[in-house]
XYZ file of C-alpha atoms in Angstrom:
563
model
C -19.354 -34.767 -31.618
C -22.336 -31.690 -32.022
C -21.579 -28.360 -31.168
C -23.221 -27.009 -28.065
C -25.491 -24.477 -30.593
C -26.840 -27.467 -32.556
C -27.237 -29.651 -29.347
C -29.251 -26.569 -27.858
C -31.367 -26.362 -31.051
C -32.465 -30.168 -31.283
C -33.347 -29.961 -27.371
C -37.191 -29.706 -26.233
C -38.209 -26.690 -24.592
C -38.071 -28.268 -21.330
C -34.411 -28.882 -21.927
C -33.950 -25.317 -23.023
C -35.526 -24.145 -19.910
C -33.299 -26.305 -17.728
C -30.240 -24.956 -19.864
C -31.264 -21.794 -19.422
C -31.670 -21.970 -15.811
C -28.299 -23.688 -15.201
C -26.531 -20.871 -17.332
C -27.542 -18.175 -14.847
C -26.754 -19.838 -11.879
C -26.089 -16.432 -9.863
C -29.447 -15.220 -10.249
C -30.990 -18.117 -8.617
C -29.090 -17.656 -5.396
C -30.807 -16.627 -2.235
C -30.268 -12.855 -1.769
C -28.078 -13.283 1.523
C -25.287 -15.527 -0.643
C -25.863 -12.893 -3.471
C -25.120 -10.193 -0.831
C -22.075 -12.179 0.477
C -20.514 -12.563 -2.967
C -21.374 -8.847 -4.204
C -19.095 -7.518 -0.638
C -16.167 -8.567 -2.596
C -16.432 -6.650 -5.877
C -14.429 -3.687 -6.403
C -15.676 0.036 -6.212
C -18.446 0.689 -8.403
C -18.577 -2.531 -9.504
C -21.918 -2.674 -7.505
C -23.642 -0.159 -9.733
C -22.414 -1.400 -13.149
C -23.885 -4.635 -12.161
C -27.458 -3.103 -11.547
C -27.355 -2.762 -15.090
C -27.288 -6.311 -16.214
C -30.908 -7.467 -15.102
C -34.175 -6.175 -13.168
C -33.006 -9.349 -10.763
C -29.344 -7.640 -9.941
C -30.804 -4.042 -9.918
C -32.858 -5.094 -6.799
C -30.151 -6.822 -5.013
C -27.513 -4.184 -5.766
C -29.960 -1.345 -4.725
C -30.653 -3.544 -1.392
C -27.238 -4.962 -0.847
C -25.734 -3.999 2.705
C -22.228 -3.294 0.890
C -22.065 -0.090 -0.478
C -18.584 1.024 -2.160
C -18.385 4.082 -3.814
C -15.320 5.950 -5.296
C -14.773 8.786 -7.178
C -11.256 9.774 -8.715
C -11.254 13.893 -9.939
C -7.519 13.886 -10.246
C -7.106 12.376 -13.634
C -8.514 14.269 -17.048
C -8.309 17.852 -17.854
C -11.650 18.870 -19.021
C -13.300 20.544 -16.413
C -16.767 20.412 -17.514
C -16.573 16.634 -17.599
C -15.114 16.777 -14.065
C -17.781 19.326 -13.379
C -20.331 16.672 -14.647
C -18.855 13.339 -13.064
C -18.640 15.557 -9.456
C -22.701 16.291 -9.923
C -23.762 12.737 -11.104
C -21.313 11.064 -8.352
C -22.949 13.188 -5.609
C -26.225 13.039 -6.813
C -25.984 8.904 -7.293
C -24.796 8.351 -3.718
C -27.210 10.742 -1.838
C -29.868 9.190 -3.835
C -28.921 5.381 -2.841
C -28.579 6.222 0.679
C -31.742 8.158 1.359
C -33.503 5.056 -0.512
C -31.782 2.800 1.991
C -32.747 5.585 4.712
C -36.944 5.378 3.664
C -36.576 1.611 3.111
C -34.919 1.047 6.940
C -32.900 -1.920 5.371
C -29.351 -2.642 7.194
C -26.053 -1.561 6.012
C -22.786 -3.631 6.842
C -20.192 -1.264 5.326
C -20.267 2.033 3.545
C -17.009 2.774 1.889
C -16.745 6.174 0.287
C -12.898 6.940 -1.058
C -13.109 10.704 -3.266
C -9.648 11.124 -4.784
C -9.824 14.872 -4.978
C -6.669 17.723 -5.302
C -8.650 20.401 -7.064
C -10.639 22.867 -4.542
C -13.646 23.192 -6.468
C -14.124 19.487 -6.566
C -13.359 19.110 -3.212
C -16.451 17.459 -1.600
C -16.195 18.909 1.769
C -16.957 17.514 5.142
C -20.660 18.431 5.184
C -21.453 16.467 2.023
C -19.548 12.938 3.846
C -20.722 13.786 7.016
C -24.505 13.929 5.750
C -23.683 10.326 4.207
C -22.328 8.875 7.220
C -25.469 10.304 9.270
C -27.592 8.379 7.099
C -25.312 4.954 7.335
C -25.465 5.612 11.231
C -29.354 5.399 10.968
C -29.197 2.394 8.722
C -27.187 0.406 11.582
C -23.835 0.663 9.975
C -21.051 -1.958 11.025
C -17.991 -0.603 8.729
C -17.107 2.811 7.912
C -14.201 3.283 5.333
C -13.919 6.861 4.363
C -10.950 8.726 2.212
C -11.315 12.286 1.462
C -9.160 15.234 1.301
C -9.147 17.877 4.167
C -8.082 21.272 3.899
C -5.262 21.537 6.544
C -6.448 24.820 8.010
C -10.278 23.319 8.921
C -9.397 19.615 9.554
C -12.381 16.989 10.103
C -14.110 15.713 12.735
C -16.929 13.053 12.757
C -19.948 13.843 13.479
C -21.761 13.210 16.836
C -23.897 10.413 15.328
C -20.820 8.279 14.784
C -19.616 8.297 18.334
C -23.195 7.386 19.333
C -23.926 4.602 16.542
C -23.973 1.169 18.736
C -23.804 -0.889 15.604
C -20.486 0.761 14.592
C -17.646 -1.704 15.012
C -14.824 -0.779 12.582
C -13.891 2.385 11.294
C -11.185 3.290 8.874
C -10.481 7.193 8.178
C -7.782 8.260 5.155
C -7.414 12.409 5.069
C -4.610 12.434 2.798
C -2.498 14.038 5.955
C -5.502 16.037 6.961
C -5.918 17.094 10.392
C -8.299 14.447 12.740
C -9.726 15.709 16.014
C -11.376 13.393 18.201
C -14.561 14.234 20.291
C -14.931 14.125 23.713
C -17.728 11.779 23.006
C -15.439 8.689 22.516
C -16.212 5.402 20.799
C -17.786 3.202 23.288
C -18.947 -0.086 20.694
C -15.789 0.226 18.431
C -13.610 -2.709 17.850
C -11.133 -2.291 15.073
C -10.056 1.593 14.184
C -7.520 1.975 11.128
C -5.908 5.752 10.827
C -4.094 6.020 7.609
C -2.442 9.599 6.221
C -3.595 11.578 9.258
C -2.056 14.468 11.090
C -2.520 13.989 14.815
C -3.239 17.804 16.776
C -3.867 15.865 19.990
C -0.746 15.722 22.401
C -2.968 13.159 24.660
C -3.920 11.111 21.783
C -2.820 7.892 23.328
C -4.531 8.489 26.413
C -7.781 9.484 24.668
C -7.781 6.027 22.722
C -7.768 4.248 26.105
C -10.119 6.365 27.703
C -13.062 6.521 24.746
C -12.161 3.422 22.979
C -12.993 0.934 26.026
C -13.840 -2.084 23.720
C -11.067 -1.445 21.255
C -9.735 -4.905 19.701
C -7.320 -3.655 17.074
C -5.466 -0.380 16.230
C -3.783 0.658 13.263
C -2.098 3.964 12.717
C -0.427 4.071 9.103
C 1.454 7.522 7.998
C 0.064 8.743 10.720
C 1.680 12.310 11.524
C 2.448 14.259 14.876
C 2.042 12.252 17.637
C 4.049 13.231 20.408
C 3.159 11.265 23.377
C 1.911 7.649 22.826
C 0.745 5.971 26.199
C -2.131 3.678 25.722
C -3.646 1.420 28.701
C -6.653 0.065 26.952
C -7.469 -3.226 28.494
C -9.246 -4.624 25.710
C -6.745 -3.526 23.022
C -5.133 -6.581 21.352
C -3.140 -5.789 18.332
C -1.646 -2.761 17.441
C -0.020 -1.859 14.136
C 2.168 0.892 13.440
C 3.910 1.779 9.912
C 4.936 4.910 8.330
C 4.412 7.032 11.423
C 6.637 10.138 11.835
C 7.260 10.680 16.101
C 8.797 14.370 15.745
C 11.574 15.945 17.485
C 9.746 18.685 18.959
C 8.781 16.768 21.958
C 12.033 15.551 23.743
C 10.723 13.649 26.051
C 8.937 11.643 23.895
C 7.293 8.252 25.625
C 6.104 5.185 24.079
C 4.359 3.362 26.629
C 1.674 0.065 26.266
C 0.239 -1.597 29.333
C -3.023 -3.905 29.221
C -4.257 -7.255 30.141
C -5.183 -8.362 26.853
C -2.271 -6.891 24.435
C -0.825 -9.661 22.287
C 0.591 -8.340 19.099
C 2.844 -5.287 18.572
C 4.111 -4.522 14.715
C 6.348 -1.134 14.576
C 7.348 -1.155 10.738
C 8.824 1.921 8.414
C 8.627 4.671 11.550
C 10.803 7.709 12.458
C 11.352 8.424 15.867
C 13.322 11.229 16.199
C 13.192 12.272 19.580
C 14.664 10.836 22.662
C 12.221 7.794 22.964
C 11.859 5.677 26.020
C 9.659 2.340 25.449
C 7.973 0.904 27.892
C 5.861 -2.475 27.254
C 4.345 -4.079 30.323
C 1.527 -6.429 28.847
C 1.059 -9.590 30.493
C -0.491 -11.290 27.358
C 1.786 -9.834 24.863
C 2.942 -12.998 22.731
C 4.795 -11.192 19.329
C 6.833 -8.142 19.361
C 8.543 -6.806 15.821
C 10.227 -4.103 14.662
C 11.539 -3.338 11.358
C 12.776 -0.978 9.048
C 12.709 1.778 11.354
C 14.708 4.755 12.842
C 15.782 5.657 16.067
C 17.018 9.235 15.897
C 18.370 9.747 19.284
C 18.836 7.542 22.925
C 16.571 4.699 22.416
C 15.670 2.746 25.921
C 13.059 -0.095 25.529
C 11.914 -1.680 28.521
C 9.864 -5.246 27.607
C 8.480 -6.880 30.857
C 5.787 -9.899 29.480
C 5.139 -12.775 30.453
C 3.588 -14.225 27.537
C 6.415 -12.681 25.255
C 7.354 -15.841 22.659
C 8.905 -14.227 19.614
C 11.167 -10.797 19.371
C 12.092 -9.641 16.000
C 14.253 -6.367 15.474
C 14.908 -5.965 11.604
C 16.617 -3.574 9.356
C 16.607 -0.643 11.511
C 18.728 2.210 12.148
C 19.909 3.162 15.977
C 21.547 6.799 15.342
C 22.457 7.146 19.055
C 22.851 5.009 22.068
C 20.349 1.633 22.429
C 19.268 -0.070 25.167
C 17.009 -3.140 24.786
C 16.324 -4.567 28.054
C 14.448 -7.808 27.955
C 12.905 -9.590 31.149
C 10.532 -12.340 29.394
C 10.494 -15.404 31.222
C 8.511 -17.187 28.298
C 10.987 -15.781 25.463
C 11.546 -18.314 23.151
C 12.765 -16.817 19.962
C 14.639 -13.475 19.745
C 16.139 -12.171 16.603
C 17.996 -8.758 15.571
C 19.039 -8.981 11.977
C 20.233 -6.276 9.522
C 20.313 -3.329 11.892
C 23.024 -0.426 12.218
C 24.142 0.658 15.594
C 25.819 3.772 15.668
C 26.970 4.100 19.371
C 26.231 1.775 22.372
C 24.545 -0.979 22.214
C 23.544 -2.707 25.023
C 20.768 -5.750 24.951
C 19.922 -7.570 28.045
C 17.984 -10.512 27.785
C 16.498 -12.864 30.350
C 14.329 -15.668 29.796
C 14.156 -19.216 31.032
C 12.444 -20.503 28.021
C 14.892 -19.038 25.257
C 15.811 -21.152 22.375
C 16.965 -19.393 19.992
C 19.118 -16.713 19.438
C 19.668 -14.809 15.892
C 21.985 -11.863 15.709
C 22.899 -11.589 12.184
C 24.292 -8.823 9.332
C 24.144 -6.232 12.106
C 26.877 -3.019 11.623
C 28.202 -0.927 14.123
C 29.689 2.208 13.160
C 30.200 5.615 13.855
C 27.648 7.791 12.149
C 29.239 11.257 12.229
C 29.232 12.215 8.832
C 25.676 12.845 7.095
C 23.710 12.707 10.535
C 21.350 15.409 11.357
C 21.019 14.587 14.710
C 22.965 16.035 17.225
C 24.477 13.894 20.127
C 22.802 14.220 23.323
C 24.268 15.776 26.077
C 22.829 14.587 29.320
C 21.658 10.977 28.385
C 24.589 8.074 28.399
C 28.222 9.134 28.094
C 30.081 6.987 25.481
C 33.690 6.899 24.730
C 35.426 7.545 21.545
C 34.743 4.592 19.819
C 31.110 2.325 19.426
C 30.436 0.223 22.164
C 28.778 -3.306 21.925
C 27.552 -5.399 24.826
C 24.953 -8.495 25.128
C 23.993 -9.864 28.379
C 21.983 -13.351 27.795
C 20.761 -15.465 30.373
C 19.025 -18.386 29.367
C 18.510 -21.939 30.522
C 17.270 -23.613 27.574
C 19.344 -22.063 24.578
C 19.526 -24.769 21.632
C 19.844 -22.509 18.901
C 22.263 -19.390 18.208
C 22.805 -18.365 14.557
C 24.968 -15.499 13.108
C 26.433 -13.364 16.208
C 27.943 -10.092 15.965
C 31.487 -9.784 16.536
C 31.321 -8.325 20.205
C 33.655 -6.486 21.779
C 32.363 -6.644 24.877
C 30.142 -9.782 26.258
C 28.814 -11.086 29.564
C 27.693 -14.888 29.066
C 25.962 -16.773 31.243
C 24.018 -19.985 30.335
C 22.674 -22.920 32.522
C 22.204 -26.568 31.525
C 18.515 -27.736 30.970
C 19.282 -30.897 32.036
C 21.549 -32.740 34.516
C 23.292 -36.162 34.041
C 25.370 -37.987 36.573
C 27.921 -39.453 33.708
C 29.394 -37.557 30.961
C 28.533 -40.255 28.096
C 24.950 -39.837 29.212
C 25.571 -35.924 28.570
C 26.982 -36.721 25.147
C 24.176 -38.984 24.308
C 21.246 -36.424 25.771
C 19.476 -34.797 22.780
C 19.579 -31.049 24.276
C 23.453 -31.760 24.718
C 24.000 -32.457 21.337
C 22.331 -29.209 19.970
C 24.008 -27.370 22.770
C 27.637 -28.712 21.804
C 27.079 -26.919 18.263
C 25.540 -23.809 19.923
C 28.909 -23.357 22.224
C 30.909 -23.826 19.106
C 28.950 -21.404 17.847
C 28.965 -19.277 20.710
C 32.568 -19.280 21.262
C 33.595 -18.371 17.667
C 31.428 -15.412 17.577
C 32.987 -13.942 20.513
C 36.730 -14.635 19.185
C 37.119 -10.751 18.401
C 36.025 -10.152 22.078
C 38.785 -7.554 24.337
C 36.026 -8.381 27.782
C 34.627 -11.550 28.275
C 32.727 -12.513 31.129
C 31.225 -16.271 30.726
C 30.433 -18.920 32.874
C 32.272 -22.502 32.459
C 29.221 -24.634 31.436
C 29.072 -23.532 27.953
C 32.858 -23.992 27.448
C 33.123 -27.624 29.281
C 30.106 -28.447 26.449
C 32.527 -27.227 23.929
C 35.564 -29.521 25.094
C 33.016 -32.615 25.284
C 33.536 -32.934 21.225
C 36.588 -30.361 20.855
C 40.213 -30.732 21.301
C 41.467 -27.849 20.013
C 40.903 -24.511 21.680
C 39.364 -21.358 19.725
C 41.974 -18.410 19.506
C 41.016 -15.337 21.267
C 43.877 -12.839 19.718
C 41.999 -9.789 20.972
C 40.891 -11.115 24.532
C 42.801 -8.854 27.474
C 40.138 -9.222 29.856
C 38.284 -12.395 31.131
C 35.983 -13.420 34.044
C 34.781 -16.656 34.279
C 32.286 -17.848 36.850
C 32.477 -21.501 37.780
C 29.627 -24.208 37.719
C 29.966 -26.540 40.524
C 33.623 -27.624 41.849
C 36.311 -25.460 40.815
C 38.770 -28.504 40.957
C 36.820 -30.693 38.603
C 36.946 -27.619 36.027
C 40.737 -26.569 36.547
C 41.443 -29.020 33.063
C 38.702 -27.490 31.251
C 39.669 -23.739 31.910
C 43.200 -24.548 31.153
C 42.362 -25.896 27.955
C 40.243 -22.858 27.201
C 43.165 -20.325 28.458
C 45.581 -22.037 25.868
C 43.824 -19.991 23.203
C 44.126 -16.628 24.941
C 47.578 -15.169 23.825
C 46.813 -11.908 24.871
C 45.394 -12.131 28.076
C 45.937 -9.477 30.738
C 43.538 -10.035 33.648
C 42.100 -13.220 34.834
C 39.348 -13.118 37.720
C 37.978 -16.301 38.562
C 34.571 -16.261 40.764
C 33.344 -19.783 42.235
C 29.970 -20.138 43.661
C 31.076 -22.077 46.576
C 34.593 -22.024 48.824
C 37.378 -23.660 46.733
C 40.845 -24.460 48.519
C 42.341 -24.453 45.296
C 42.146 -21.162 44.924
C 44.965 -20.277 47.940
C 47.167 -23.002 46.270
C 50.561 -21.408 45.348
C 50.880 -23.386 42.290
C 47.502 -22.049 40.944
C 48.860 -20.254 38.001
C 50.458 -23.771 36.704
C 47.724 -25.683 37.338
C 45.611 -23.534 34.639
C 48.530 -23.403 32.078
C 49.861 -20.248 32.251
C 53.497 -19.148 32.901
C 54.118 -18.532 36.300
C 56.886 -16.078 35.322
C 54.562 -14.101 33.136
C 51.479 -13.749 35.710
C 51.416 -12.871 39.599
C 48.405 -13.733 41.744
C 47.437 -10.432 42.506
C 44.379 -11.082 45.084
C 42.420 -14.176 46.797
C 39.012 -13.479 47.976
C 39.075 -13.705 52.017
C 35.826 -16.503 51.586
C 38.042 -18.119 49.014
C 35.542 -17.847 46.437
C 37.304 -15.666 43.833
C 41.117 -15.132 42.466
C 42.796 -12.144 40.483
C 45.170 -13.277 38.016
C 47.331 -10.287 36.069
C 50.258 -10.298 33.685
C 53.806 -9.122 34.479
C 54.412 -6.177 32.331
C 50.958 -6.128 30.660
C 52.285 -8.751 28.052
C 51.313 -12.572 28.771
C 53.642 -15.469 27.547
C 52.030 -18.803 27.616
C 53.958 -21.693 29.202
C 52.408 -24.740 27.113
C 54.001 -28.273 27.461
C 55.739 -29.659 24.200
C 56.046 -25.923 22.862
C 58.498 -27.134 20.406
C 56.197 -29.481 18.767
C 53.766 -26.816 17.949
C 52.804 -27.070 14.149
């Protein structure tokens, strides 16, 4: 086979022209296509590409995507840095002023100025002159990274707030202070603040009042937010990462309400003060909290009709934690790898909940090495950590990795009704719920107090003969579903696994004459010598049974045949 060079030498002039054209395919593309390709180039690559050919120089000079990056932190030769500083400023100024004269549009302007030496600090005046030219060219995206003097701070020029073409703004001040102007962003849809210090106490409210069309807000490594209240009706996505909410403001609030809000992500944040999180967003679909730390009492109320997914992962709660979720559309909830130092109160109400995962969570007291003092007027707690989960779900199908609870209140309703037990066994939902009920009861085996309705117990015994042993359970509240008389055998089977039961309360949703039966204790499989009937409701809907001398002794049939 002949080599490519020999083949080209033997070709005619026409063939040579064709090969030349096919070799440089990029130059033959329309300007708009080349602009789009150039938009993916790294910083300063556009300037280098302009040296390849006249065609590229023309396209580069007229490209609507301008990226400029200068790094003055590398190198020790001061004279060299001075030359680079002058050349860079002259080049950027020349390109932008040429663009202003030609009147060509500008989609994006990116200026990243890495400099920690004051003599080479670009300063807000130079940056603002470039930004002003960009707004005159109808810029749509501004991406600015500059070093700001912490004493002076930085403010965008007025023309940015009045720029009707501006749709996205990303600002990185390397922890410099940023101040909003009263003018506001009437047309801005995407705002990204990175490594910025906020000196405005009403920052959240200013965003709501001055960014009427904002769709997405990203706060990354932002410091100094004392109160965060958003009432923006247009906002759809909020991402907060690496932010520090100081302890100087003792009544910090994190409140979001909006008709269009759909996604909220909180990651690597520190909430040092008392924080109340209120989410009242009808359209919220996804809420994720991960790798964050909450210093004092944390109360989160979520009332969102459209929320489908809730994830809390890898977070540390150094004081009391209350998570109140009232979302009828919630399908999946996961709390994993979290550490709760004190009170943990989880209340989930959802008619659509199908999966709940609580895994690898630790409940321990953080007294050694803790830098936060305990609150004095908030929630009173006992000597040890408290764990409580309240769950109301009609369609729960999956339950994974439940933590060992000391106190539990469980109320699960069946997703479907069947006329016979055989039909119930064949039902697809019932099969998954039998497994779910077994997992649930196993996770509650360490509980000391348990309130549970009888339906999951009945589901468990559909395919299980031996009860699960609850060695530490002392107080039990049973809520009967349907006829109490029909559920007595199921209840008796469940009570066989409670060797240390001290108090039993049975609550019925309808009048049950069996509660007044003098042989009720024996019917439930308990020893009448070890338990007393201490109270019966006048409406025959509840009864209380307590152990004699605080220690229960079970009367089990054929006790001598036990293994």
